[in-house]
Amino acid sequence: MKPYQWARVGLWSLVVTGLTACGAQAEEWVSLFDGKTLSGWTKGGGNNGSHWEVKDGSIVGTGSASMLYSPKTYKNFKYRAEVKINDHGNSGLYFRCPAPNGSFSEGYEAQIDSTHSDPIRTGSIYGFVHVYKQLVPADEWFTYELEVVDKDWRGMVIPHITVKINGEILFVYLDRTKAWKEGHFAFQQHDPGSRVEIRKIEVVELP
């Protein structure tokens, strides 16, 4: 092999190595749940009739209405969790909640609902983008994934919210209202007839 060919091979190796390193860095998912305890998570609202506990490696919400909040706040991120909702159950995967106060109306809510009387189904951003088709059956695990980034759109810096179910993109929503700027992740226990289960909760913070 000629010297310049060695140089080209060496350069290409450096490029590939650099790309691989960048890709690895971009996908450094951090777990928010140890599979055993609710360490760092905070219950908001509700009373003694609302329960959050760990069973068989999953967070389980039952009983009366309340919320369960992440230890810290986030702005731009990739976020994913495996979720299961019971038949006729209702819950929500919240993000950018400004305070851990138990309010259902603060922060964005990615709806969790397969067969509840509320027709707004899993995959919706409640109050912003509504999905009425059942995408996942009740009592079945699925992966909910979000990417939320404030970035430019026609001269305005606004939240771009990408929603995925089981790895497939449903939509990218551009919130020109800029409703919620930063906050906690949270899970909703909606009502006594609902039982939500969550596991493999992970996040990648983005600039």
PDB file of C-alpha atoms in Angstrom:
ATOM      1  CA  MET A   1       0.000   0.000   0.000  1.00  0.00           C
ATOM      2  CA  LYS A   2       1.329   3.448  -0.928  1.00  0.00           C
ATOM      3  CA  PRO A   3       2.046   6.037   1.807  1.00  0.00           C
ATOM      4  CA  TYR A   4      -0.875   8.275   0.809  1.00  0.00           C
ATOM      5  CA  GLN A   5      -3.198   5.255   0.967  1.00  0.00           C
ATOM      6  CA  TRP A   6      -2.023   4.592   4.540  1.00  0.00           C
ATOM      7  CA  ALA A   7      -2.762   8.233   5.314  1.00  0.00           C
ATOM      8  CA  ARG A   8      -6.273   7.936   3.916  1.00  0.00           C
ATOM      9  CA  VAL A   9      -6.951   4.762   5.903  1.00  0.00           C
ATOM     10  CA  GLY A  10      -5.621   6.398   9.068  1.00  0.00           C
ATOM     11  CA  LEU A  11      -7.742   9.497   8.520  1.00  0.00           C
ATOM     12  CA  TRP A  12     -10.865   7.415   7.889  1.00  0.00           C
ATOM     13  CA  SER A  13     -10.196   5.440  11.093  1.00  0.00           C
ATOM     14  CA  LEU A  14     -10.027   8.666  13.054  1.00  0.00           C
ATOM     15  CA  VAL A  15     -13.305   9.884  11.515  1.00  0.00           C
ATOM     16  CA  VAL A  16     -15.100   6.619  12.305  1.00  0.00           C
ATOM     17  CA  THR A  17     -13.699   6.580  15.846  1.00  0.00           C
ATOM     18  CA  GLY A  18     -14.794  10.179  16.356  1.00  0.00           C
ATOM     19  CA  LEU A  19     -18.300   9.510  15.083  1.00  0.00           C
ATOM     20  CA  THR A  20     -18.584   6.410  17.240  1.00  0.00           C
ATOM     21  CA  ALA A  21     -17.476   8.353  20.304  1.00  0.00           C
ATOM     22  CA  CYS A  22     -19.950  11.143  19.606  1.00  0.00           C
ATOM     23  CA  GLY A  23     -22.768   8.641  19.110  1.00  0.00           C
ATOM     24  CA  ALA A  24     -21.906   6.859  22.337  1.00  0.00           C
ATOM     25  CA  GLN A  25     -21.819  10.135  24.231  1.00  0.00           C
ATOM     26  CA  ALA A  26     -25.186  11.199  22.804  1.00  0.00           C
ATOM     27  CA  GLU A  27     -26.805   7.968  24.001  1.00  0.00           C
ATOM     28  CA  GLU A  28     -25.542   7.898  27.591  1.00  0.00           C
ATOM     29  CA  TRP A  29     -28.866   7.137  29.217  1.00  0.00           C
ATOM     30  CA  VAL A  30     -29.078   7.752  32.973  1.00  0.00           C
ATOM     31  CA  SER A  31     -31.468   5.635  35.030  1.00  0.00           C
ATOM     32  CA  LEU A  32     -33.869   7.499  37.350  1.00  0.00           C
ATOM     33  CA  PHE A  33     -35.181   4.361  39.065  1.00  0.00           C
ATOM     34  CA  ASP A  34     -33.127   1.643  40.733  1.00  0.00           C
ATOM     35  CA  GLY A  35     -35.856  -1.002  40.394  1.00  0.00           C
ATOM     36  CA  LYS A  36     -36.010  -1.469  44.167  1.00  0.00           C
ATOM     37  CA  THR A  37     -36.918   1.786  45.934  1.00  0.00           C
ATOM     38  CA  LEU A  38     -38.527   5.196  45.346  1.00  0.00           C
ATOM     39  CA  SER A  39     -35.319   6.900  46.478  1.00  0.00           C
ATOM     40  CA  GLY A  40     -35.363  10.580  45.477  1.00  0.00           C
ATOM     41  CA  TRP A  41     -38.919  10.502  44.123  1.00  0.00           C
ATOM     42  CA  THR A  42     -41.538  12.679  45.843  1.00  0.00           C
ATOM     43  CA  LYS A  43     -45.285  12.169  46.169  1.00  0.00           C
ATOM     44  CA  GLY A  44     -47.320  15.315  45.528  1.00  0.00           C
ATOM     45  CA  GLY A  45     -50.960  15.768  46.457  1.00  0.00           C
ATOM     46  CA  GLY A  46     -53.269  12.950  47.417  1.00  0.00           C
ATOM     47  CA  ASN A  47     -53.669  11.480  50.878  1.00  0.00           C
ATOM     48  CA  ASN A  48     -53.259   8.151  52.615  1.00  0.00           C
ATOM     49  CA  GLY A  49     -55.609   6.655  50.032  1.00  0.00           C
ATOM     50  CA  SER A  50     -53.067   7.222  47.255  1.00  0.00           C
ATOM     51  CA  HIS A  51     -50.235   4.716  46.967  1.00  0.00           C
ATOM     52  CA  TRP A  52     -46.897   4.628  45.158  1.00  0.00           C
ATOM     53  CA  GLU A  53     -44.766   1.539  45.762  1.00  0.00           C
ATOM     54  CA  VAL A  54     -42.252  -0.744  44.101  1.00  0.00           C
ATOM     55  CA  LYS A  55     -43.420  -4.221  43.117  1.00  0.00           C
ATOM     56  CA  ASP A  56     -41.485  -6.739  41.031  1.00  0.00           C
ATOM     57  CA  GLY A  57     -39.077  -4.092  39.757  1.00  0.00           C
ATOM     58  CA  SER A  58     -41.729  -1.555  38.765  1.00  0.00           C
ATOM     59  CA  ILE A  59     -43.218   1.604  40.270  1.00  0.00           C
ATOM     60  CA  VAL A  60     -46.934   1.000  40.843  1.00  0.00           C
ATOM     61  CA  GLY A  61     -49.512   3.745  41.382  1.00  0.00           C
ATOM     62  CA  THR A  62     -52.946   2.932  42.818  1.00  0.00           C
ATOM     63  CA  GLY A  63     -55.712   4.537  44.869  1.00  0.00           C
ATOM     64  CA  SER A  64     -56.824   8.140  44.908  1.00  0.00           C
ATOM     65  CA  ALA A  65     -55.351  10.941  42.811  1.00  0.00           C
ATOM     66  CA  SER A  66     -51.751  12.072  43.264  1.00  0.00           C
ATOM     67  CA  MET A  67     -48.454  12.591  41.438  1.00  0.00           C
ATOM     68  CA  LEU A  68     -44.955  11.161  41.819  1.00  0.00           C
ATOM     69  CA  TYR A  69     -42.094  13.562  40.959  1.00  0.00           C
ATOM     70  CA  SER A  70     -38.500  13.008  39.851  1.00  0.00           C
ATOM     71  CA  PRO A  71     -35.612  14.074  42.115  1.00  0.00           C
ATOM     72  CA  LYS A  72     -34.490  16.981  39.889  1.00  0.00           C
ATOM     73  CA  THR A  73     -35.697  19.222  37.085  1.00  0.00           C
ATOM     74  CA  TYR A  74     -34.922  19.087  33.357  1.00  0.00           C
ATOM     75  CA  LYS A  75     -35.251  21.375  30.350  1.00  0.00           C
ATOM     76  CA  ASN A  76     -33.957  19.731  27.158  1.00  0.00           C
ATOM     77  CA  PHE A  77     -33.747  15.955  27.091  1.00  0.00           C
ATOM     78  CA  LYS A  78     -34.513  12.549  25.704  1.00  0.00           C
ATOM     79  CA  TYR A  79     -36.715  10.594  28.108  1.00  0.00           C
ATOM     80  CA  ARG A  80     -38.136   7.100  28.005  1.00  0.00           C
ATOM     81  CA  ALA A  81     -39.923   4.601  30.197  1.00  0.00           C
ATOM     82  CA  GLU A  82     -41.756   1.319  29.905  1.00  0.00           C
ATOM     83  CA  VAL A  83     -45.359   1.716  30.979  1.00  0.00           C
ATOM     84  CA  LYS A  84     -48.437  -0.433  31.545  1.00  0.00           C
ATOM     85  CA  ILE A  85     -51.968   0.814  32.280  1.00  0.00           C
ATOM     86  CA  ASN A  86     -54.893  -1.333  33.391  1.00  0.00           C
ATOM     87  CA  ASP A  87     -58.196  -1.733  31.546  1.00  0.00           C
ATOM     88  CA  HIS A  88     -60.238   1.484  32.035  1.00  0.00           C
ATOM     89  CA  GLY A  89     -57.212   3.072  33.721  1.00  0.00           C
ATOM     90  CA  ASN A  90     -55.852   6.574  33.197  1.00  0.00           C
ATOM     91  CA  SER A  91     -52.444   8.090  33.928  1.00  0.00           C
ATOM     92  CA  GLY A  92     -49.926  10.523  32.525  1.00  0.00           C
ATOM     93  CA  LEU A  93     -46.202  10.813  31.941  1.00  0.00           C
ATOM     94  CA  TYR A  94     -45.551  14.455  32.812  1.00  0.00           C
ATOM     95  CA  PHE A  95     -42.541  16.620  31.998  1.00  0.00           C
ATOM     96  CA  ARG A  96     -41.433  20.168  32.771  1.00  0.00           C
ATOM     97  CA  CYS A  97     -43.616  20.259  35.916  1.00  0.00           C
ATOM     98  CA  PRO A  98     -42.588  23.499  37.698  1.00  0.00           C
ATOM     99  CA  ALA A  99     -43.297  22.325  41.268  1.00  0.00           C
ATOM    100  CA  PRO A 100     -43.961  18.959  42.978  1.00  0.00           C
ATOM    101  CA  ASN A 101     -47.354  20.081  44.260  1.00  0.00           C
ATOM    102  CA  GLY A 102     -49.660  17.376  42.901  1.00  0.00           C
ATOM    103  CA  SER A 103     -51.338  19.569  40.286  1.00  0.00           C
ATOM    104  CA  PHE A 104     -52.673  17.782  37.202  1.00  0.00           C
ATOM    105  CA  SER A 105     -52.648  21.067  35.261  1.00  0.00           C
ATOM    106  CA  GLU A 106     -48.970  22.075  35.616  1.00  0.00           C
ATOM    107  CA  GLY A 107     -46.466  20.756  33.104  1.00  0.00           C
ATOM    108  CA  TYR A 108     -46.918  18.893  29.831  1.00  0.00           C
ATOM    109  CA  GLU A 109     -48.730  15.556  30.071  1.00  0.00           C
ATOM    110  CA  ALA A 110     -48.062  12.660  27.720  1.00  0.00           C
ATOM    111  CA  GLN A 111     -51.337  10.789  28.146  1.00  0.00           C
ATOM    112  CA  ILE A 112     -51.476   7.132  29.250  1.00  0.00           C
ATOM    113  CA  ASP A 113     -54.943   5.773  28.438  1.00  0.00           C
ATOM    114  CA  SER A 114     -56.023   2.759  26.407  1.00  0.00           C
ATOM    115  CA  THR A 115     -59.672   2.231  27.389  1.00  0.00           C
ATOM    116  CA  HIS A 116     -60.654   4.896  29.953  1.00  0.00           C
ATOM    117  CA  SER A 117     -63.896   6.851  29.522  1.00  0.00           C
ATOM    118  CA  ASP A 118     -61.737   9.848  28.594  1.00  0.00           C
ATOM    119  CA  PRO A 119     -61.310   9.284  24.825  1.00  0.00           C
ATOM    120  CA  ILE A 120     -57.911  11.033  24.650  1.00  0.00           C
ATOM    121  CA  ARG A 121     -55.503   8.110  24.279  1.00  0.00           C
ATOM    122  CA  THR A 122     -51.872   7.211  24.802  1.00  0.00           C
ATOM    123  CA  GLY A 123     -49.604   9.258  22.529  1.00  0.00           C
ATOM    124  CA  SER A 124     -51.406  12.545  23.155  1.00  0.00           C
ATOM    125  CA  ILE A 125     -49.909  15.674  24.693  1.00  0.00           C
ATOM    126  CA  TYR A 126     -52.965  16.512  26.740  1.00  0.00           C
ATOM    127  CA  GLY A 127     -54.529  19.836  25.783  1.00  0.00           C
ATOM    128  CA  PHE A 128     -52.178  20.317  22.822  1.00  0.00           C
ATOM    129  CA  VAL A 129     -52.243  17.282  20.501  1.00  0.00           C
ATOM    130  CA  HIS A 130     -54.910  14.599  20.930  1.00  0.00           C
ATOM    131  CA  VAL A 131     -54.824  11.007  19.671  1.00  0.00           C
ATOM    132  CA  TYR A 132     -58.149   9.158  19.735  1.00  0.00           C
ATOM    133  CA  LYS A 133     -57.020   5.824  18.296  1.00  0.00           C
ATOM    134  CA  GLN A 134     -55.939   3.065  20.666  1.00  0.00           C
ATOM    135  CA  LEU A 135     -52.244   2.524  19.948  1.00  0.00           C
ATOM    136  CA  VAL A 136     -51.483   0.000  22.710  1.00  0.00           C
ATOM    137  CA  PRO A 137     -53.820  -2.452  24.459  1.00  0.00           C
ATOM    138  CA  ALA A 138     -54.569  -2.202  28.161  1.00  0.00           C
ATOM    139  CA  ASP A 139     -52.455  -4.363  30.489  1.00  0.00           C
ATOM    140  CA  GLU A 140     -49.577  -4.504  27.993  1.00  0.00           C
ATOM    141  CA  TRP A 141     -46.077  -3.051  28.434  1.00  0.00           C
ATOM    142  CA  PHE A 142     -45.024  -0.427  25.892  1.00  0.00           C
ATOM    143  CA  THR A 143     -42.186   2.076  25.556  1.00  0.00           C
ATOM    144  CA  TYR A 144     -42.998   5.777  25.774  1.00  0.00           C
ATOM    145  CA  GLU A 145     -40.234   8.043  24.497  1.00  0.00           C
ATOM    146  CA  LEU A 146     -40.007  11.828  24.338  1.00  0.00           C
ATOM    147  CA  GLU A 147     -37.475  14.280  23.009  1.00  0.00           C
ATOM    148  CA  VAL A 148     -37.948  17.873  24.142  1.00  0.00           C
ATOM    149  CA  VAL A 149     -35.670  20.663  22.913  1.00  0.00           C
ATOM    150  CA  ASP A 150     -36.057  24.439  22.759  1.00  0.00           C
ATOM    151  CA  LYS A 151     -34.782  25.537  19.367  1.00  0.00           C
ATOM    152  CA  ASP A 152     -35.334  28.032  16.605  1.00  0.00           C
ATOM    153  CA  TRP A 153     -38.361  27.958  14.344  1.00  0.00           C
ATOM    154  CA  ARG A 154     -38.840  30.956  12.046  1.00  0.00           C
ATOM    155  CA  GLY A 155     -37.032  33.285  14.398  1.00  0.00           C
ATOM    156  CA  MET A 156     -38.687  32.000  17.592  1.00  0.00           C
ATOM    157  CA  VAL A 157     -37.081  29.684  20.123  1.00  0.00           C
ATOM    158  CA  ILE A 158     -39.840  27.253  21.102  1.00  0.00           C
ATOM    159  CA  PRO A 159     -40.217  23.713  22.495  1.00  0.00           C
ATOM    160  CA  HIS A 160     -40.045  20.955  19.875  1.00  0.00           C
ATOM    161  CA  ILE A 161     -41.699  17.872  21.399  1.00  0.00           C
ATOM    162  CA  THR A 162     -41.193  14.519  19.670  1.00  0.00           C
ATOM    163  CA  VAL A 163     -43.412  11.637  20.802  1.00  0.00           C
ATOM    164  CA  LYS A 164     -42.598   7.977  20.115  1.00  0.00           C
ATOM    165  CA  ILE A 165     -44.501   4.808  21.016  1.00  0.00           C
ATOM    166  CA  ASN A 166     -42.556   1.539  20.788  1.00  0.00           C
ATOM    167  CA  GLY A 167     -39.847   3.258  18.761  1.00  0.00           C
ATOM    168  CA  GLU A 168     -42.156   4.817  16.153  1.00  0.00           C
ATOM    169  CA  ILE A 169     -42.516   8.593  15.865  1.00  0.00           C
ATOM    170  CA  LEU A 170     -46.121   9.763  16.154  1.00  0.00           C
ATOM    171  CA  PHE A 171     -45.483  13.467  15.670  1.00  0.00           C
ATOM    172  CA  VAL A 172     -43.274  16.446  16.438  1.00  0.00           C
ATOM    173  CA  TYR A 173     -45.237  19.220  18.142  1.00  0.00           C
ATOM    174  CA  LEU A 174     -43.975  22.815  18.086  1.00  0.00           C
ATOM    175  CA  ASP A 175     -45.422  24.649  21.088  1.00  0.00           C
ATOM    176  CA  ARG A 176     -45.516  28.287  20.099  1.00  0.00           C
ATOM    177  CA  THR A 177     -47.205  29.093  23.437  1.00  0.00           C
ATOM    178  CA  LYS A 178     -44.013  27.995  25.253  1.00  0.00           C
ATOM    179  CA  ALA A 179     -46.295  26.813  28.046  1.00  0.00           C
ATOM    180  CA  TRP A 180     -43.710  25.140  30.299  1.00  0.00           C
ATOM    181  CA  LYS A 181     -40.017  26.010  30.343  1.00  0.00           C
ATOM    182  CA  GLU A 182     -38.385  23.543  32.757  1.00  0.00           C
ATOM    183  CA  GLY A 183     -39.356  21.183  35.542  1.00  0.00           C
ATOM    184  CA  HIS A 184     -39.715  17.729  37.026  1.00  0.00           C
ATOM    185  CA  PHE A 185     -40.769  14.511  35.385  1.00  0.00           C
ATOM    186  CA  ALA A 186     -43.840  13.065  37.081  1.00  0.00           C
ATOM    187  CA  PHE A 187     -46.286  10.176  36.931  1.00  0.00           C
ATOM    188  CA  GLN A 188     -49.995  10.597  37.522  1.00  0.00           C
ATOM    189  CA  GLN A 189     -52.259   8.389  39.612  1.00  0.00           C
ATOM    190  CA  HIS A 190     -55.558   9.526  38.150  1.00  0.00           C
ATOM    191  CA  ASP A 191     -58.336   7.835  40.122  1.00  0.00           C
ATOM    192  CA  PRO A 192     -59.131   4.808  42.332  1.00  0.00           C
ATOM    193  CA  GLY A 193     -60.004   2.691  39.295  1.00  0.00           C
ATOM    194  CA  SER A 194     -56.582   3.178  37.722  1.00  0.00           C
ATOM    195  CA  ARG A 195     -53.398   1.196  38.177  1.00  0.00           C
ATOM    196  CA  VAL A 196     -50.258   2.368  36.382  1.00  0.00           C
ATOM    197  CA  GLU A 197     -46.910   0.553  36.311  1.00  0.00           C
ATOM    198  CA  ILE A 198     -43.612   2.089  35.229  1.00  0.00           C
ATOM    199  CA  ARG A 199     -40.089   0.685  34.837  1.00  0.00           C
ATOM    200  CA  LYS A 200     -36.792   1.371  33.026  1.00  0.00           C
ATOM    201  CA  ILE A 201     -37.058   5.144  33.479  1.00  0.00           C
ATOM    202  CA  GLU A 202     -34.128   6.811  31.696  1.00  0.00           C
ATOM    203  CA  VAL A 203     -33.038  10.248  30.563  1.00  0.00           C
ATOM    204  CA  VAL A 204     -30.356  11.888  28.413  1.00  0.00           C
ATOM    205  CA  GLU A 205     -29.924  15.590  29.150  1.00  0.00           C
ATOM    206  CA  LEU A 206     -29.426  17.727  26.039  1.00  0.00           C
ATOM    207  CA  PRO A 207     -27.952  21.218  25.652  1.00  0.00           C
TER     208      PRO A 207
END
